[in-house]
Coordinates of C-alpha atoms in Angstrom, one line a residue:
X42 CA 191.7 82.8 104.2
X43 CA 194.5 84.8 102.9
X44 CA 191.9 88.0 102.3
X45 CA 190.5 87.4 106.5
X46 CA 194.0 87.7 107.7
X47 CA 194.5 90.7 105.7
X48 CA 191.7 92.5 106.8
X49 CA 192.0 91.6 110.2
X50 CA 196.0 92.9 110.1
X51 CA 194.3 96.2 108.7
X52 CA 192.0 96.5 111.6
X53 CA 194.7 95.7 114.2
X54 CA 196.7 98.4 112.3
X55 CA 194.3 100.9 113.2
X56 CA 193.6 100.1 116.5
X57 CA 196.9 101.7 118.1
X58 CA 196.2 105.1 115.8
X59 CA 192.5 105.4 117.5
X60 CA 194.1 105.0 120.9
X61 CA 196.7 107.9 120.0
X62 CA 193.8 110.1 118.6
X63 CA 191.8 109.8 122.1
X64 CA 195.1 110.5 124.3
X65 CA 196.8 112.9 121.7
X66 CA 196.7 116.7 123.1
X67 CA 194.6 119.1 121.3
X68 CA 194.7 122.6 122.1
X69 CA 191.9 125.1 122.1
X70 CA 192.8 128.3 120.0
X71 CA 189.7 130.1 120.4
X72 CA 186.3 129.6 121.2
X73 CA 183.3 131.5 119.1
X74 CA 179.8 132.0 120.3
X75 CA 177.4 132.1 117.8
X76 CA 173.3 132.7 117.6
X77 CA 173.6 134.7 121.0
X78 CA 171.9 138.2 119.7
X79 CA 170.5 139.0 122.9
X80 CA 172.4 137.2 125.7
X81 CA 175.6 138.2 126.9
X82 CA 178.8 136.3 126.0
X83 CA 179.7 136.1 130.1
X84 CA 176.8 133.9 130.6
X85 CA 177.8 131.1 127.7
X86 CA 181.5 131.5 128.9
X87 CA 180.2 130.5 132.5
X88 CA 178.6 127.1 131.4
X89 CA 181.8 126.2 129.3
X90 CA 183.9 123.7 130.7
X91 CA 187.3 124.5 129.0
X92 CA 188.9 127.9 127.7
X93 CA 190.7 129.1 125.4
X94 CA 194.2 128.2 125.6
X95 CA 194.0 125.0 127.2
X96 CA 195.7 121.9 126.3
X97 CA 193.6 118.8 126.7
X98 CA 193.1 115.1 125.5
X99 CA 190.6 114.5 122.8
X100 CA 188.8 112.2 124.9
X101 CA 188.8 115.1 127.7
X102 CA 188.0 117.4 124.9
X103 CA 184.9 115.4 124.4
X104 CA 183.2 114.7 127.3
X105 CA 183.6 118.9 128.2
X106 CA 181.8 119.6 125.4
X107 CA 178.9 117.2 126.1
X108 CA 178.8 118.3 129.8
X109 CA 179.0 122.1 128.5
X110 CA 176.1 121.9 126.4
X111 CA 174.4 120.4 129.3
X112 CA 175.3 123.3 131.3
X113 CA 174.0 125.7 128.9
X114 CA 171.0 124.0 127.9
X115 CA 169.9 123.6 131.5
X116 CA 170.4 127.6 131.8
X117 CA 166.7 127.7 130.3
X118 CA 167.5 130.5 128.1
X119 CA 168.4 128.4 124.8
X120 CA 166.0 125.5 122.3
X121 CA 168.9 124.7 120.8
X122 CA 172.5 124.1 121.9
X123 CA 175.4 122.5 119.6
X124 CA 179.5 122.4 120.1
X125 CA 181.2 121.7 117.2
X126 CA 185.4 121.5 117.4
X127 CA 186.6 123.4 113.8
X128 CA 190.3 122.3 112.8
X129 CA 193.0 125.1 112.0
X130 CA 195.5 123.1 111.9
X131 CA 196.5 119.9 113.2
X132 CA 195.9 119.5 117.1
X133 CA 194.5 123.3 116.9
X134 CA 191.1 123.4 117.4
X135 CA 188.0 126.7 117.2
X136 CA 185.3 125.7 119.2
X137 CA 182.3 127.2 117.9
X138 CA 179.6 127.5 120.5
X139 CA 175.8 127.5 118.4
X140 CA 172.8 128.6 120.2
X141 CA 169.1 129.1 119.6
X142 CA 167.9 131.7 121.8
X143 CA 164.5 131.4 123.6
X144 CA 162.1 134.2 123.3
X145 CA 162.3 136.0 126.8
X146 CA 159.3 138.6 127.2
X147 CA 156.7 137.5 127.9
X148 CA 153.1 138.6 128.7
X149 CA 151.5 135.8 130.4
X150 CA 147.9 134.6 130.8
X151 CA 147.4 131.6 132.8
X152 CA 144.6 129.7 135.1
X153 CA 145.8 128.1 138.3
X154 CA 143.2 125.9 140.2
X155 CA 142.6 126.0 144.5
X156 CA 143.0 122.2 144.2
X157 CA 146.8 121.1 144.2
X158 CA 146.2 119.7 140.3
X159 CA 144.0 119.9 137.7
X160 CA 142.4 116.4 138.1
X161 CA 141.1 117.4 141.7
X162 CA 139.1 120.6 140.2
X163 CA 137.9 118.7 137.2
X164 CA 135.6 116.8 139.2
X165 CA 133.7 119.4 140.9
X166 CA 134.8 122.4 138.4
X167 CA 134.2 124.8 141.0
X168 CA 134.7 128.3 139.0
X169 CA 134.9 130.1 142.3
X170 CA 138.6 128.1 142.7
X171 CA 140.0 129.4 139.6
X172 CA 142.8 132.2 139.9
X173 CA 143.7 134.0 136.0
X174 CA 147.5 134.8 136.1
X175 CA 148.6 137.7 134.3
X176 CA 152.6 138.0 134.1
X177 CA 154.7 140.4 132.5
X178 CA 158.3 138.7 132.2
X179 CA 161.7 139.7 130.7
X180 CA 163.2 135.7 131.8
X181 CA 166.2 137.4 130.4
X182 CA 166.6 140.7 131.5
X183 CA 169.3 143.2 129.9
X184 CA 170.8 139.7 128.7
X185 CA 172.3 138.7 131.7
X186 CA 170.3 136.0 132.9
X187 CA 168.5 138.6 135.4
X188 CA 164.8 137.8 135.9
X189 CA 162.0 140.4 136.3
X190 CA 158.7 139.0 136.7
X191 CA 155.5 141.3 137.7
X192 CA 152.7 139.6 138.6
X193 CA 148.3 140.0 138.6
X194 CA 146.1 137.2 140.1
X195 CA 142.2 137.7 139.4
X196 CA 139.6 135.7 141.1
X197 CA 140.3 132.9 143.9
X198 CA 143.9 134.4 144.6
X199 CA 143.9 137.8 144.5
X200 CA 147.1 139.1 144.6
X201 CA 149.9 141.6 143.2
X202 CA 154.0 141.0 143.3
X203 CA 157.2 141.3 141.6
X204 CA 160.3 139.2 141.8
X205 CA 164.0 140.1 140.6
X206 CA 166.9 138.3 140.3
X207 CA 170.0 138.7 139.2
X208 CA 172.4 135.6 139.0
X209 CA 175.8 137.2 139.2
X210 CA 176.9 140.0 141.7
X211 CA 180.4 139.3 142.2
X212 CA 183.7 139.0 139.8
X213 CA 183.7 135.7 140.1
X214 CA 180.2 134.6 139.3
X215 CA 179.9 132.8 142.0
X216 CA 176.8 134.7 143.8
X217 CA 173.5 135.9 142.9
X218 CA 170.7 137.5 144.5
X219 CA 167.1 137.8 144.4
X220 CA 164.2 139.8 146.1
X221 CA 160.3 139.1 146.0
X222 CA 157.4 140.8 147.9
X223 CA 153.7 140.5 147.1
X224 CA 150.5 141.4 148.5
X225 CA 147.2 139.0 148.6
X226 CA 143.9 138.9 149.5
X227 CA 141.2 135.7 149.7
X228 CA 138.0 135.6 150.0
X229 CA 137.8 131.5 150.0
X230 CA 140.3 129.6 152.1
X231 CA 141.1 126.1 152.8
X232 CA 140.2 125.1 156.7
X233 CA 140.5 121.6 156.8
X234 CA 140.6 118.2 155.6
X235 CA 137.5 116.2 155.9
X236 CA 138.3 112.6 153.9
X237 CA 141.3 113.4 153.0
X238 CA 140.2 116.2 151.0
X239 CA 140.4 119.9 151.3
X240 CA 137.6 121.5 152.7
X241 CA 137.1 125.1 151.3
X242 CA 134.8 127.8 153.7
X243 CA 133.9 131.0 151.2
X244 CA 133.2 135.0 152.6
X245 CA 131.8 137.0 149.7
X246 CA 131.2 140.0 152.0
X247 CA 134.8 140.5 153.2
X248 CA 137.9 138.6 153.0
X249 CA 139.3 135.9 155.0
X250 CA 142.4 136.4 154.7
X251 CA 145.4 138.6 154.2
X252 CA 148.6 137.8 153.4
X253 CA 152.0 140.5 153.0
X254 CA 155.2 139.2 152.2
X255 CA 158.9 140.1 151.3
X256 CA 162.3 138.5 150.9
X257 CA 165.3 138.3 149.8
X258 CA 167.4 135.3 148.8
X259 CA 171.2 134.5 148.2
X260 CA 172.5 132.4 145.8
X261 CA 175.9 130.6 146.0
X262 CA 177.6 128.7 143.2
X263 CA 180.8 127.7 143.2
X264 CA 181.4 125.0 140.9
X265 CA 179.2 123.9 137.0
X266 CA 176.9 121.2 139.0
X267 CA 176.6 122.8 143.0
X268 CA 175.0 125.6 144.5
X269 CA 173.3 126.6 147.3
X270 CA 170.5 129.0 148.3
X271 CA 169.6 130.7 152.0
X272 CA 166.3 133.1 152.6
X273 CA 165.3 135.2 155.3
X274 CA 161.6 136.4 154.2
X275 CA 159.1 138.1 156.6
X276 CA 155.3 137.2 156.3
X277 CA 152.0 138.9 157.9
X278 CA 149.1 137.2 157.8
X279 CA 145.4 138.8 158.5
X280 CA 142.5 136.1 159.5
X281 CA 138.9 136.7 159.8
X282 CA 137.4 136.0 162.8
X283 CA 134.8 133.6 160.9
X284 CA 137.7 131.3 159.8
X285 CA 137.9 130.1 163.7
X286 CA 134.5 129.4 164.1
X287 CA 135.0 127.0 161.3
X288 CA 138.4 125.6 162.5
X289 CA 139.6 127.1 165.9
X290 CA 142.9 125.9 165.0
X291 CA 143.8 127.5 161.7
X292 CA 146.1 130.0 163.3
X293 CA 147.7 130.9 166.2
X294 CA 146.6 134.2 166.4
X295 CA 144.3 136.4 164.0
X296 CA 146.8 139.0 163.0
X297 CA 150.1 136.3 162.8
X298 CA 153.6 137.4 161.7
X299 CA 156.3 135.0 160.7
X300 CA 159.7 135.6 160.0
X301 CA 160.9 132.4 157.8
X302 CA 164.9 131.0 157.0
X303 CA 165.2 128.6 154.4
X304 CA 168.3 126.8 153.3
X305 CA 169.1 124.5 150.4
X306 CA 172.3 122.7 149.3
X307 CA 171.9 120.7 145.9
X308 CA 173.9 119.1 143.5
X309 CA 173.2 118.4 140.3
X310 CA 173.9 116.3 137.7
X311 CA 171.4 116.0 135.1
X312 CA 171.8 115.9 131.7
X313 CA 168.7 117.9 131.3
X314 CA 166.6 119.1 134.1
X315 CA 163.6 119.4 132.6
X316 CA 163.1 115.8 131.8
X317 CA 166.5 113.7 132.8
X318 CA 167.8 110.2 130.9
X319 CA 171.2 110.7 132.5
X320 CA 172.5 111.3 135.6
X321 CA 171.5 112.0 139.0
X322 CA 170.5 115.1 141.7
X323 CA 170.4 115.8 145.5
X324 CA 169.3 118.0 147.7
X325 CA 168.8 119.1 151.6
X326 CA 166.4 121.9 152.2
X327 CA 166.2 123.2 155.8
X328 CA 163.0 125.1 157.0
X329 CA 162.2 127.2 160.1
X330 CA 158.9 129.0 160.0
X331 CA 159.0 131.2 163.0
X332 CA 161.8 132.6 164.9
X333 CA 159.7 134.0 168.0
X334 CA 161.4 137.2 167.2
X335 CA 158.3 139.3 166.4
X336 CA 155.1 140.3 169.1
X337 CA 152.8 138.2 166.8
X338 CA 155.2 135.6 165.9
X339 CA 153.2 132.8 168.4
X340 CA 154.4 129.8 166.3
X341 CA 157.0 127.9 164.6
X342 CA 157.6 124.8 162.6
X343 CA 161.2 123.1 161.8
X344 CA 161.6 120.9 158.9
X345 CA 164.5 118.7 157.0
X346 CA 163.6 117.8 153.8
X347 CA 165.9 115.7 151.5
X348 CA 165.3 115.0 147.4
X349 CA 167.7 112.2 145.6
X350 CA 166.4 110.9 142.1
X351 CA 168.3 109.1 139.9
X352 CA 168.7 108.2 136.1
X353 CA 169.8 105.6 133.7
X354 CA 169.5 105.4 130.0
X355 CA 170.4 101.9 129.3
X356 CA 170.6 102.3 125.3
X357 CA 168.6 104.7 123.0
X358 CA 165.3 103.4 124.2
X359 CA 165.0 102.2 127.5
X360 CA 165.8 104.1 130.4
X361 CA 165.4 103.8 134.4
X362 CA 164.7 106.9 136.7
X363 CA 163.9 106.9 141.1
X364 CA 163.8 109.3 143.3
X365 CA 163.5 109.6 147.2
X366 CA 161.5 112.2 148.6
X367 CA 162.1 112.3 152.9
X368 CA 160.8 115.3 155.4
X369 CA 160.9 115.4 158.7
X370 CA 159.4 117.9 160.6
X371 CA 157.9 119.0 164.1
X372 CA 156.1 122.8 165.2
X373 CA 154.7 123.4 169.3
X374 CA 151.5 124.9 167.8
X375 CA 148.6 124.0 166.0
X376 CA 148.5 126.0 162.8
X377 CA 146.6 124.1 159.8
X378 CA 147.3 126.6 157.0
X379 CA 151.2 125.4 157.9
X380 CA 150.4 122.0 157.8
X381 CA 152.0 119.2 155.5
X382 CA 150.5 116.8 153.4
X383 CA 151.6 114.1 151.0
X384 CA 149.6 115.2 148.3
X385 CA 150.5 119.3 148.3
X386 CA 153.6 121.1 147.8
X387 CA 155.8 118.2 145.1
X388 CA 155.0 115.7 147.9
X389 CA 152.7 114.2 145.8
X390 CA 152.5 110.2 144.7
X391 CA 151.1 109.1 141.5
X392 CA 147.5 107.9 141.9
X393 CA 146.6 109.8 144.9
X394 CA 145.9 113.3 142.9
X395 CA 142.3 113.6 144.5
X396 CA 143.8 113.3 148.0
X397 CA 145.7 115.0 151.0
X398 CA 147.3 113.1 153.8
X399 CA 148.2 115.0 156.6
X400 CA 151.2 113.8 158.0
X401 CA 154.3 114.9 160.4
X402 CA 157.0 113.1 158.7
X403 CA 157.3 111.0 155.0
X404 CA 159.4 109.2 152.6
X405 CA 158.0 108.4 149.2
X406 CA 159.6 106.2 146.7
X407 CA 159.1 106.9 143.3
X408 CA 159.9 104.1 139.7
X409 CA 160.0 104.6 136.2
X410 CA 160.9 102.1 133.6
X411 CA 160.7 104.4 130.4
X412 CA 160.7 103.1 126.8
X413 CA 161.5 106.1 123.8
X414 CA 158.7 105.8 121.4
X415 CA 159.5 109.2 119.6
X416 CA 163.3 110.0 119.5
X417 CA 164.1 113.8 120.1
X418 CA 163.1 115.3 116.5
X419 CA 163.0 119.1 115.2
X420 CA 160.6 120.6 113.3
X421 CA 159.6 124.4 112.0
X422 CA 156.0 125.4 113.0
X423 CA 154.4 127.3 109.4
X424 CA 154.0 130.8 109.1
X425 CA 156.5 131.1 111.9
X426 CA 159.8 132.0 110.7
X427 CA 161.4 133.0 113.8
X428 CA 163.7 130.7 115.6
X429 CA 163.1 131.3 119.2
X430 CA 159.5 130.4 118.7
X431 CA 159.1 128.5 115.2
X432 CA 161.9 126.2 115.7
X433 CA 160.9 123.5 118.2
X434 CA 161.6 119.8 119.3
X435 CA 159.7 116.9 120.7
X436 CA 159.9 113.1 121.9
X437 CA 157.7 111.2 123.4
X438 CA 158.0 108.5 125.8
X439 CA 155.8 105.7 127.3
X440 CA 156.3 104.5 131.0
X441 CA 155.4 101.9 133.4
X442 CA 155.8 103.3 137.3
X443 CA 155.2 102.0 140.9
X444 CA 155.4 104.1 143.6
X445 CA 155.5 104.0 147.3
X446 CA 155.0 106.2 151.0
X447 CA 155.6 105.5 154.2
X448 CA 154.6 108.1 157.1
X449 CA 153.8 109.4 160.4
X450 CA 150.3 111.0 161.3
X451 CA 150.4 114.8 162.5
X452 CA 148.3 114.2 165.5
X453 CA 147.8 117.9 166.2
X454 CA 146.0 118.1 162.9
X455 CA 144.1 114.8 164.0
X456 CA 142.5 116.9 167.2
X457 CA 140.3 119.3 164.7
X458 CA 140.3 117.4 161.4
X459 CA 137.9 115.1 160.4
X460 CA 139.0 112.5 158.4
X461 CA 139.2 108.5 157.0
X462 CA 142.8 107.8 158.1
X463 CA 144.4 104.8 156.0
X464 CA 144.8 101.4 157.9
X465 CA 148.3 101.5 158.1
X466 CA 151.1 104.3 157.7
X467 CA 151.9 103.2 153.8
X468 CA 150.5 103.7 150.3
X469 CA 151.2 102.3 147.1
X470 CA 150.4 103.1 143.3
X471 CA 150.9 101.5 139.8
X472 CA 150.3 102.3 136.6
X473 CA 151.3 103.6 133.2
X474 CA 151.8 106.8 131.5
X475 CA 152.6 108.6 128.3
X476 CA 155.3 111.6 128.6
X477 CA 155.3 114.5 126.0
X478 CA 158.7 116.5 126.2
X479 CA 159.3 119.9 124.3
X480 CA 161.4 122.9 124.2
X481 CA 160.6 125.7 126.9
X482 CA 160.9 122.9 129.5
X483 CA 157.1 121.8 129.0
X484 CA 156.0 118.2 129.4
X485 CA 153.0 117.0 129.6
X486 CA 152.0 113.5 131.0
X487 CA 149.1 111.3 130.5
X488 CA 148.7 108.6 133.2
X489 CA 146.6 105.8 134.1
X490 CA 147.5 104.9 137.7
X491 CA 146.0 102.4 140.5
X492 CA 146.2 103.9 144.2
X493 CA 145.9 100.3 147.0
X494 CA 144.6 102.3 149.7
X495 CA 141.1 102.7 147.9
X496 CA 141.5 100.1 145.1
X497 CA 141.0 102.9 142.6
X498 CA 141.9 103.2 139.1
X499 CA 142.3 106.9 137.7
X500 CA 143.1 109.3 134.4
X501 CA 145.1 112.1 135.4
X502 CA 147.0 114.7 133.2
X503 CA 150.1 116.6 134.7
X504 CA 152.3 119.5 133.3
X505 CA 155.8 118.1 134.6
X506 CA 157.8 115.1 135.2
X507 CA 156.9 112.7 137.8
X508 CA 160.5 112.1 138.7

């Protein structure tokens, strides 16, 4: 008894000294950036939520280093990102920053399908719908987080372009910039949906369609976890007349031009935006296709589009994510390659990969209840000693999803499309799925899903997270 209340007077002892230690100041003497050969220091500093010379708590001290190595991880231009506090003496603390750099040129060689997925092509594997990518990329140009990309397609979309951007052009980094413009040309287009499925019309002779564009984008960010972005990009598009003999109502106009604004405001609070356990993220995205400013410019579509998702860890294994996906949107022509469909463009719902629902305006609910089976582990691929590519990291993680839509019909597209419209204006899907997460933000996920609306059971394989 005697040896309990000991112990017990020992722990209570403590308990004042642990409080102190959490509320005691601590003050920052430097800060050291290390493993950074190729980036900038500017660019670390940026994502760091405390410099040097402050005075803070070392309960404050802690949670701005777990939010900074968020913010630097989520940069996309490190594997690895560790903050570890060195003492010099007491209350005086280095903060040594430790990063594994990415490898940032790259010549890419990819395969992109017609379809909107994978699944979709796999059933048909139509070889006249497959597009070889070739990218030359510095995803961290002269180390300041610039982006040059130059761009190929071969084969369903052929097409040339180059996009810049450069994240900081002011003092206070705080505003960033980029400009795109490419040129393509197809010689198989989508007309139509027929069944709630794309309906492809090929020209071998000439093509049928097109397409020039350029723009250039600004990019505000005050603050760690908001931003915002605002484009003003000009597009001319060249039809063939055969395209309206299939679907008089593809386009307005033959030769159309379009001058397009686009607007988004998000925050963003992710602990890792590649595949999230933590935290949360919003969005509102404002569209106008058209500003009857141009001869040719016979057309224009508005559209509000608002993303929320959300994310829960409730201990090391099981974690909770949703996310609300809402658009409205209305246009005073009938122009099918601007239509919208819950199926294309992210507005897709698990289960429902083979289809396309046309539709005016949407709100799709999304679950997951996620279980960790494979904790985030490192390991060194052989024969590979460099770390920005022989270093990596995995975890995998099972998960058990229903989803939900509710919509409105775009009955302009209902006048020249075909189609099996579902008996009411809502869809649902279940099923399960196994998530593969590693470094260079891939993930792939292997799902078996049910969609209601057709009583269908399904296998798909997608390259990102659902939510």
């Amino acid at each position: 008894m005697n040896k309990t209340f000991v112990f017990l007077f020992f722990i209570c002892l403590q308990i004042p000294a642990f409080l102190l230690s959490q509320t005691e100041t601590v003050k920052i003497q430097d800060i050291q950036l290390h493993g950074n050969k190729r980036t900038q220091d500017y660019i670390i500093f940026r994502e760091i939520q405390f410099k040097k010379g402050d005075s803070l708590s070392a309960a404050e001290l802690n949670e701005k280093i777990i939010k900074s190595e968020q913010n630097i991880q989520n940069t996309s231009l490190f594997n690895f990102v560790n903050i570890q506090t060195d003492t010099i003496v007491e209350n005086i603390y280095t903060i040594r920053v430790n990063v594994t750099e990415r490898w940032y040129i790259w010549p890419f060689a990819m395969v992109k399908t017609a379809e909107n997925n994978f699944n979709t092509w796999w059933i048909d594997k139509n070889y006249n719908h497959l597009t070889l990518m070739l990218l030359l990329a510095d995803l961290n140009f002269r180390g300041s987080r610039e982006q040059l990309i130059l761009k190929a397609n071969f084969g369903y979309d052929q097409s040339f372009g180059i996009t810049y951007s450069i994240p900081y052009i002011n003092k206070r980094q705080t505003l960033g910039t980029m400009f795109d413009a490419s040129w393509s040309k197809y010689h198989e287009v989508n007309i139509g949906i027929v069944d709630l499925k794309n309906t492809f019309y090929r020209l071998s002779s000439s093509p049928l369609a097109e397409i020039m564009n350029g723009g250039i984008s600004f990019i505000y960010r005050p603050t760690y976890r908001a931003s915002g972005q605002f484009s003003v990009s000009y597009n001319q598009f060249n039809f063939n007349d055969s395209i309206f003999a299939k679907n008089p109502f593809y386009a307005p106009l033959n030769k159309t031009q379009i001058l397009n604004f686009y607007s988004k405001i998000k925050i963003d609070f992710r602990d890792n935006k590649s595949y999230p356990l933590n935290g949360f993220y919003a969005d509102l995205i404002f569209t106008q296709t058209g500003l009857n400013f141009l001869p040719a410019e016979k057309f224009y579509k508005t559209s509000v589009q608002s993303n929320m998702r959300f994310y829960k860890a409730f201990n090391q294994r099981i974690h909770y994510a949703c996310g609300i996906n809402a658009l409205s949107s209305f246009r005073d022509a009938k122009a099918e390659f601007l239509g919208t469909e819950i199926g294309g463009n992210n507005n897709d719902i698990r289960g429902y990969e083979y289809y396309n629902i046309p539709v005016k305006n949407f709100v799709i609910l999304k679950n997951n209840i996620g279980f960790t089976l494979v904790k985030k582990r490192t390991k060194r691929l052989p024969l590979i000693k460099s770390d920005n590519i022989g270093l990596f990291h995995y975890a995998i993680y099972l998960n058990a999803f229903f989803d939900a839509a509710i919509f409105s019909e775009d009955n302009r597209r209902n006048v020249f499309i075909q189609m099996t419209k579902p008996q009411n204006d809502r869809i649902y899907s279940a099923g399960i799925g196994l998530d593969f997460v590693t470094y260079y933000d891939m993930v792939f996920r292997f799902e078996m899903s049910h969609n209601f609306l057709f009583n269908q059971w399904g296998f798909f394989v997608n390259l990102k997270a659902s939510i």
